[in-house]
XYZ file of C-alpha atoms in Angstrom:
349
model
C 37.863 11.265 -21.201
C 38.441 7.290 -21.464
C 41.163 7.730 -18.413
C 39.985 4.674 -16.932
C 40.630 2.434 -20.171
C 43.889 4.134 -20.523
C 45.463 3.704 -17.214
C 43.956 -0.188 -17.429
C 45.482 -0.505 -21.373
C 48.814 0.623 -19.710
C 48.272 -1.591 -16.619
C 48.136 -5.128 -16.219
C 47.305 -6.577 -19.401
C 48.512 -10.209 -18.176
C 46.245 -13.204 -19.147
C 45.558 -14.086 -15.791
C 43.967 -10.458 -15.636
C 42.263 -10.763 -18.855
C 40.369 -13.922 -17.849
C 39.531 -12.550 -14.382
C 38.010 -9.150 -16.106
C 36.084 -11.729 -18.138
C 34.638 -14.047 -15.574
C 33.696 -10.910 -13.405
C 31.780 -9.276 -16.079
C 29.803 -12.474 -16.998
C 29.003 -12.898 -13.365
C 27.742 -9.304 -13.423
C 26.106 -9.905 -16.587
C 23.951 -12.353 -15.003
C 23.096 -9.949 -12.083
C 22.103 -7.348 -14.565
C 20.232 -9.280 -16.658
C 17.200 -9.685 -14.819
C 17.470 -6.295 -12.914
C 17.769 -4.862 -16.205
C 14.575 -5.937 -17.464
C 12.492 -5.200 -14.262
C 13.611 -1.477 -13.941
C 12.710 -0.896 -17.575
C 9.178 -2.135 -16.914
C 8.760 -0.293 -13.360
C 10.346 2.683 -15.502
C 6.968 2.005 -17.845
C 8.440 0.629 -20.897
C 8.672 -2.941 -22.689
C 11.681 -4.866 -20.989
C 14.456 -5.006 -24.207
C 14.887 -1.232 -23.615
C 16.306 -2.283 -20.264
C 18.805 -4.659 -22.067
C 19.547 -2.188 -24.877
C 20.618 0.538 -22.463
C 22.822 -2.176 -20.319
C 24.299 -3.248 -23.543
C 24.972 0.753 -25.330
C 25.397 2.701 -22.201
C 27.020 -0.258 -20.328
C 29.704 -0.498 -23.133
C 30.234 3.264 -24.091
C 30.240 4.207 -20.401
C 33.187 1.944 -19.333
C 35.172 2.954 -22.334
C 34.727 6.427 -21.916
C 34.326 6.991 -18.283
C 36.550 8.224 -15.039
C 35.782 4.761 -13.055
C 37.877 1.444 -14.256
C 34.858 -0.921 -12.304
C 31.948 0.992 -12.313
C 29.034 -0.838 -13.839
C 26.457 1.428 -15.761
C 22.635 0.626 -16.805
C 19.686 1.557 -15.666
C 18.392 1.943 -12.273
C 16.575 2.269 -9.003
C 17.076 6.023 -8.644
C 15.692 6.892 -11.830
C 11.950 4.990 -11.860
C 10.436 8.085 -10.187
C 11.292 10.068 -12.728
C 10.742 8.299 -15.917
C 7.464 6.795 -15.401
C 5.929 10.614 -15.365
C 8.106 10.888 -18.510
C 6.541 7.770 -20.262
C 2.895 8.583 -19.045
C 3.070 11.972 -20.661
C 5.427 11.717 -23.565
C 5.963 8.242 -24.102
C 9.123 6.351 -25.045
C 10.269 9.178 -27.394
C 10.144 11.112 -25.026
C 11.597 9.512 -22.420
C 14.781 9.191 -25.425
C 14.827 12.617 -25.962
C 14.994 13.450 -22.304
C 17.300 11.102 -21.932
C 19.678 12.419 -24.892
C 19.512 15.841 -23.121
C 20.172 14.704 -19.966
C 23.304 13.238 -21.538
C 24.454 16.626 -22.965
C 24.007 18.087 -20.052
C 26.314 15.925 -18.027
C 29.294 15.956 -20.728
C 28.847 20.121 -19.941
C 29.166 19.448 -16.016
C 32.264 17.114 -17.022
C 33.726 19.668 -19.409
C 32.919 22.490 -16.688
C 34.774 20.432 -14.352
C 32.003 19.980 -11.697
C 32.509 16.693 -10.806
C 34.113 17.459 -7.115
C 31.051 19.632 -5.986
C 28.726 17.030 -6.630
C 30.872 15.702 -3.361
C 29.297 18.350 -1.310
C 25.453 17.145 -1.604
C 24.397 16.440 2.489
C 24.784 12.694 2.835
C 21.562 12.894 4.976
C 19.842 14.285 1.720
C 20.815 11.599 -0.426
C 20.165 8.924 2.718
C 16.464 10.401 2.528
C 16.166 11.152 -1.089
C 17.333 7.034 -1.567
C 15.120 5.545 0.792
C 11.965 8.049 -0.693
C 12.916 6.557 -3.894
C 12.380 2.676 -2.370
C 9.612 3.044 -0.597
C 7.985 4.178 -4.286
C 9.488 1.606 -6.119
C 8.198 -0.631 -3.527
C 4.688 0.964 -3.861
C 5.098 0.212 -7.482
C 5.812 -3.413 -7.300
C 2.965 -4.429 -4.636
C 0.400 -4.603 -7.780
C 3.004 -7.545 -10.150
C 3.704 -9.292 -6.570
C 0.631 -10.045 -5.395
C -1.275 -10.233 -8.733
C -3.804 -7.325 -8.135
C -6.287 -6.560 -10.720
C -5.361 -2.945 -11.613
C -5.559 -1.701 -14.722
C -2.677 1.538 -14.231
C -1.829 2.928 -10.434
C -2.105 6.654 -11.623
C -2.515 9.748 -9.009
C 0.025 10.837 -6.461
C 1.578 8.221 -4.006
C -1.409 8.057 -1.670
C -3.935 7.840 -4.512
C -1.372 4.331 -5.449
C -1.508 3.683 -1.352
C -5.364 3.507 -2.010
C -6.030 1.975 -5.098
C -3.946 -0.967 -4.080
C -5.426 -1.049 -0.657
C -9.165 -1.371 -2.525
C -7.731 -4.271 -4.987
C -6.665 -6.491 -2.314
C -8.854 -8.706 -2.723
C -8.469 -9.201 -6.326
C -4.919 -11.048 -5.124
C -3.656 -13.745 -6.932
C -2.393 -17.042 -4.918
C -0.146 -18.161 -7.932
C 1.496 -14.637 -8.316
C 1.846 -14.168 -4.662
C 3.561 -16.970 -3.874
C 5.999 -16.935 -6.892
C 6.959 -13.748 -5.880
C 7.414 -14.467 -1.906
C 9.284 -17.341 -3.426
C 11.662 -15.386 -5.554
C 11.898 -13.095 -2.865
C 12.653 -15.209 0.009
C 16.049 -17.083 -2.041
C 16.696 -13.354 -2.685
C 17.085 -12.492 0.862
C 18.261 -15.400 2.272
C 20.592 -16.639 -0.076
C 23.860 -14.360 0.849
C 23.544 -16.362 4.534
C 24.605 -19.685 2.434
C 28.107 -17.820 1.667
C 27.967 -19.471 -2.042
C 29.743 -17.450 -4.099
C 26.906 -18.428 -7.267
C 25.076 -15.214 -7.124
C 22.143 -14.843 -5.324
C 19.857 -12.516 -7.939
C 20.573 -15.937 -10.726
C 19.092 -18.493 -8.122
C 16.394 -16.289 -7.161
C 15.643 -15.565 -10.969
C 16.017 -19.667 -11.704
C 13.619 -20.462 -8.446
C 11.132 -18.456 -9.553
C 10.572 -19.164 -13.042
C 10.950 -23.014 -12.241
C 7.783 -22.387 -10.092
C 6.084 -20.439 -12.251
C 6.294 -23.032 -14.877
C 5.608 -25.867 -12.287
C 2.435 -23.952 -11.548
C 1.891 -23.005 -14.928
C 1.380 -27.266 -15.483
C -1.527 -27.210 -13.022
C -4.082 -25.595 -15.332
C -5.135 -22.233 -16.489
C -6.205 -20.515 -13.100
C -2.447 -21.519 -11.718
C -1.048 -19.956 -14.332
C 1.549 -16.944 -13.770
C 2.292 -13.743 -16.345
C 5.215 -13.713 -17.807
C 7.938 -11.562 -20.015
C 6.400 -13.805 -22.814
C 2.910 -13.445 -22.306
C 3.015 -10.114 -21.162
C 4.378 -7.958 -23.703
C 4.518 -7.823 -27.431
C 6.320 -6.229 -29.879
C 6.467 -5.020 -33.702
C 9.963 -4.495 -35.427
C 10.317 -4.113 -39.122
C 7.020 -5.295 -39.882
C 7.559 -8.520 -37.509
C 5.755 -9.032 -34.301
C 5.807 -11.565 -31.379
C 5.590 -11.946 -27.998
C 8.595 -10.984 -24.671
C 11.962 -9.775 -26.063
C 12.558 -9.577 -29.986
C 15.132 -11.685 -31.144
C 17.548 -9.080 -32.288
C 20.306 -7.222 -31.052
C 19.527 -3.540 -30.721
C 20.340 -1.495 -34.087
C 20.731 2.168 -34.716
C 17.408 3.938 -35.611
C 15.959 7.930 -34.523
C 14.207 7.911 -31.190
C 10.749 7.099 -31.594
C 7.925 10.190 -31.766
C 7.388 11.708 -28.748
C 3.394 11.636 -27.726
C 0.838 14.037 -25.448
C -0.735 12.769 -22.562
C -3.665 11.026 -24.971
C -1.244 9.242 -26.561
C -1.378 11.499 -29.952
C 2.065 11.818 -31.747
C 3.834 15.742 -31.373
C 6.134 16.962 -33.646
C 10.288 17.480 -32.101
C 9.152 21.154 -31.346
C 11.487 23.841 -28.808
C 8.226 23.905 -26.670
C 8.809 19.814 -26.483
C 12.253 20.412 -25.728
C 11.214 23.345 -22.799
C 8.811 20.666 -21.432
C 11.667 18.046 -21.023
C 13.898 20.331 -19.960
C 13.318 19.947 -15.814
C 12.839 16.319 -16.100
C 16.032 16.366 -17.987
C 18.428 18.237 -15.461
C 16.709 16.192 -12.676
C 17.752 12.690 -14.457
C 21.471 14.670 -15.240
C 21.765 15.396 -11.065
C 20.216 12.240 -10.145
C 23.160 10.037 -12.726
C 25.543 12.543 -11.630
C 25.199 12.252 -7.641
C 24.586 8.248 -7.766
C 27.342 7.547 -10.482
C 30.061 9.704 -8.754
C 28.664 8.017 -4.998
C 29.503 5.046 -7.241
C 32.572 5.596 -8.179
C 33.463 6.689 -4.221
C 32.246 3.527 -3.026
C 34.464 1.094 -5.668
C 37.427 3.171 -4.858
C 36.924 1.990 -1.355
C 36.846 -1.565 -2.490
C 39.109 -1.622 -5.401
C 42.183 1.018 -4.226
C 41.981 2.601 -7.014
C 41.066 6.705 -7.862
C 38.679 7.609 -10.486
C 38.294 10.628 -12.278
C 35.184 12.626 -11.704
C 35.234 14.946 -15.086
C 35.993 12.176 -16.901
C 32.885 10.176 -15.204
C 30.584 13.006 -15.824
C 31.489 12.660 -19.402
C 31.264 9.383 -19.934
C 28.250 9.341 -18.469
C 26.589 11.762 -20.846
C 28.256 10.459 -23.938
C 26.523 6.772 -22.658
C 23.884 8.590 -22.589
C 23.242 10.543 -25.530
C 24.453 7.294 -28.007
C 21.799 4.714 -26.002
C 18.769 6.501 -27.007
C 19.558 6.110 -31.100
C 19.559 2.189 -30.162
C 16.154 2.545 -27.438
C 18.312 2.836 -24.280
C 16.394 4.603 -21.644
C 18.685 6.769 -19.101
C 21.408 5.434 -17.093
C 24.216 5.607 -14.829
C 26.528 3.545 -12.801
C 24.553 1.240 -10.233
C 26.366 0.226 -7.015
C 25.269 -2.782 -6.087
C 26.585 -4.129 -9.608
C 29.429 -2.496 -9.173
C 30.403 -4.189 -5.944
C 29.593 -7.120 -7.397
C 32.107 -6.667 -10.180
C 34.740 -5.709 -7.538
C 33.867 -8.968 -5.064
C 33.965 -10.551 -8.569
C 37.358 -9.938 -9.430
C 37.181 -6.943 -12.113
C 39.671 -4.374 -12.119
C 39.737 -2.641 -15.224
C 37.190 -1.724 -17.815
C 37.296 -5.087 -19.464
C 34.866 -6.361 -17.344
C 32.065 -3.659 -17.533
C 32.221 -4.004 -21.465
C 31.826 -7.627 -21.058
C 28.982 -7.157 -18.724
């Protein structure tokens, strides 16, 4: 545990190196801002619990994890298996699956399991990745194109359906902020301008949006702002609340009609599944992670020590509403191509 801040602490520790750490982890930051935000709301909850589990698992991950440039936070993988989670238990008990979850990856670290994750069929997790996009994808048609659906419930070809009968409820203004946004997405890496990609996108978008926005009423486009609300400490308002996330218990956990349950052993036997599947899931895709940035970084991570990490991260984000997480790899390159060697720059991410 916390080999990867070691080895850095007894590494370079140059100012040169500092400032490098620094720069990549606010050029991360910015990556992960957005993306942070999005995959808590395809994940079915308000967007600050994507920024609260970025900020507490990001931080507690990189000090006490195997991997000296893994990024942690939430991600991709995981949206399949949290929505259910939300729909059925709601945010507490999406926290409570995702504080077991935690414990049980500091057990496969402490059990010293982290090499046979290595043995998983890379055609399985090929398959099992691209399953998991073509959802997500699914997922995001309604928000792209504006569709007037009130929740895309059923099994994926019920979704397939019910999208394909709202078609024509499609927004112009949404659609083409979106194919926007998406377009400087894909074809911004052919520019080779090292300014990343996901901030111009991000900046493109919203600067149309608002453009739009200044057109009328019928041009207008949803936002963070005037899509969600929120209530803290008697206080309520619209998009993100203006606070840093604090230490409170995991909110109570609710049926499927939305009536509270009490923190009961036959909740905790119900969570159970969806909380080993969330442990394998972080444990194959941070570990495949931590694989890949050795390849780009020359460097050797500890798998035990990852595993642990990974489950302390996540059994401290949920007392702060952090949703499940685990390293991400496309932020991860990132921080490599960035310049980030050592932990430094995932806790300033």
């Amino acid at each position: 545990m916390f080999s990867a801040l070691r080895k850095s602490l007894q590494g370079d520790r140059s100012p040169a190196s500092v400032r490098a750490n620094l720069l990549a982890g606010l050029t991360v930051g910015i990556i992960a801002l957005p993306l942070s935000m999005a995959l808590a709301i395809a994940s079915g909850v308000p967007p600050q619990h994507g920024l609260y589990t970025a900020i507490i698992a990001g931080v507690v991950i990189a000090m006490a994890g195997g991997s000296a440039v893994n990024i942690s936070g939430p991600t991709a993988a995981f949206v399949v298996v949290l929505l259910p989670i939300v729909n059925e238990h709601g945010i507490g008990g999406l926290l409570i699956a995702g504080f077991m979850a935690g414990v049980i990856l500091v057990l496969m670290g402490l059990a010293r399991l982290g090499r046979l994750i290595e043995i998983v069929p890379y055609p399985v997790i090929i398959g099992f990745t691209a399953g998991i996009g073509v959802v997500i994808a699914t997922l995001q048609i309604k928000d792209f194109l504006g569709l007037d659906i009130p929740s895309l419930d059923g099994h994926f070809t019920d979704k397939v359906v019910t999208i394909a009968q709202a078609l024509e409820t499609l927004d112009p203004a949404e659609c083409l902020v979106g194919a926007v946004t998406l377009l400087v997405l894909l074809s911004w890496p052919r520019l080779n301008i090292k300014v990343p990609g996901h901030l111009i996108a991000v900046l493109v978008g919203s600067l149309l949006a608002w453009m739009l926005g200044g057109l009328g009423e019928d041009y207008a486009v949803a936002t963070i702002g005037t899509r969600f609300q929120y209530e803290l400490n008697g206080i309520g308002g619209h998009g993100i609340p203006p606070f840093p996330p604090t230490f409170s218990w995991p909110a109570t956990p609710t049926d499927a009609d939305g009536e509270p349950v009490g923190f009961t052993l036959e909740l905790i036997r119900t969570l159970l599944p969806s909380a080993f599947t969330i442990a394998i899931l972080g444990a194959i895709e941070s570990l495949l992670c931590a694989v890949v940035s050795d390849g780009m970084s020359g460097r050797k991570h500890s798998p035990n020590d990852e595993l642990i990490g990974q489950g302390i991260g996540n059994m401290v984000a949920p007392f702060f509403g952090g949703i499940p997480a685990t390293a991400a790899i496309a932020r991860t390159a990132a921080n490599v191509r960035a310049g980030g060697t050592s932990p430094i720059s995932s806790i300033t991410h």
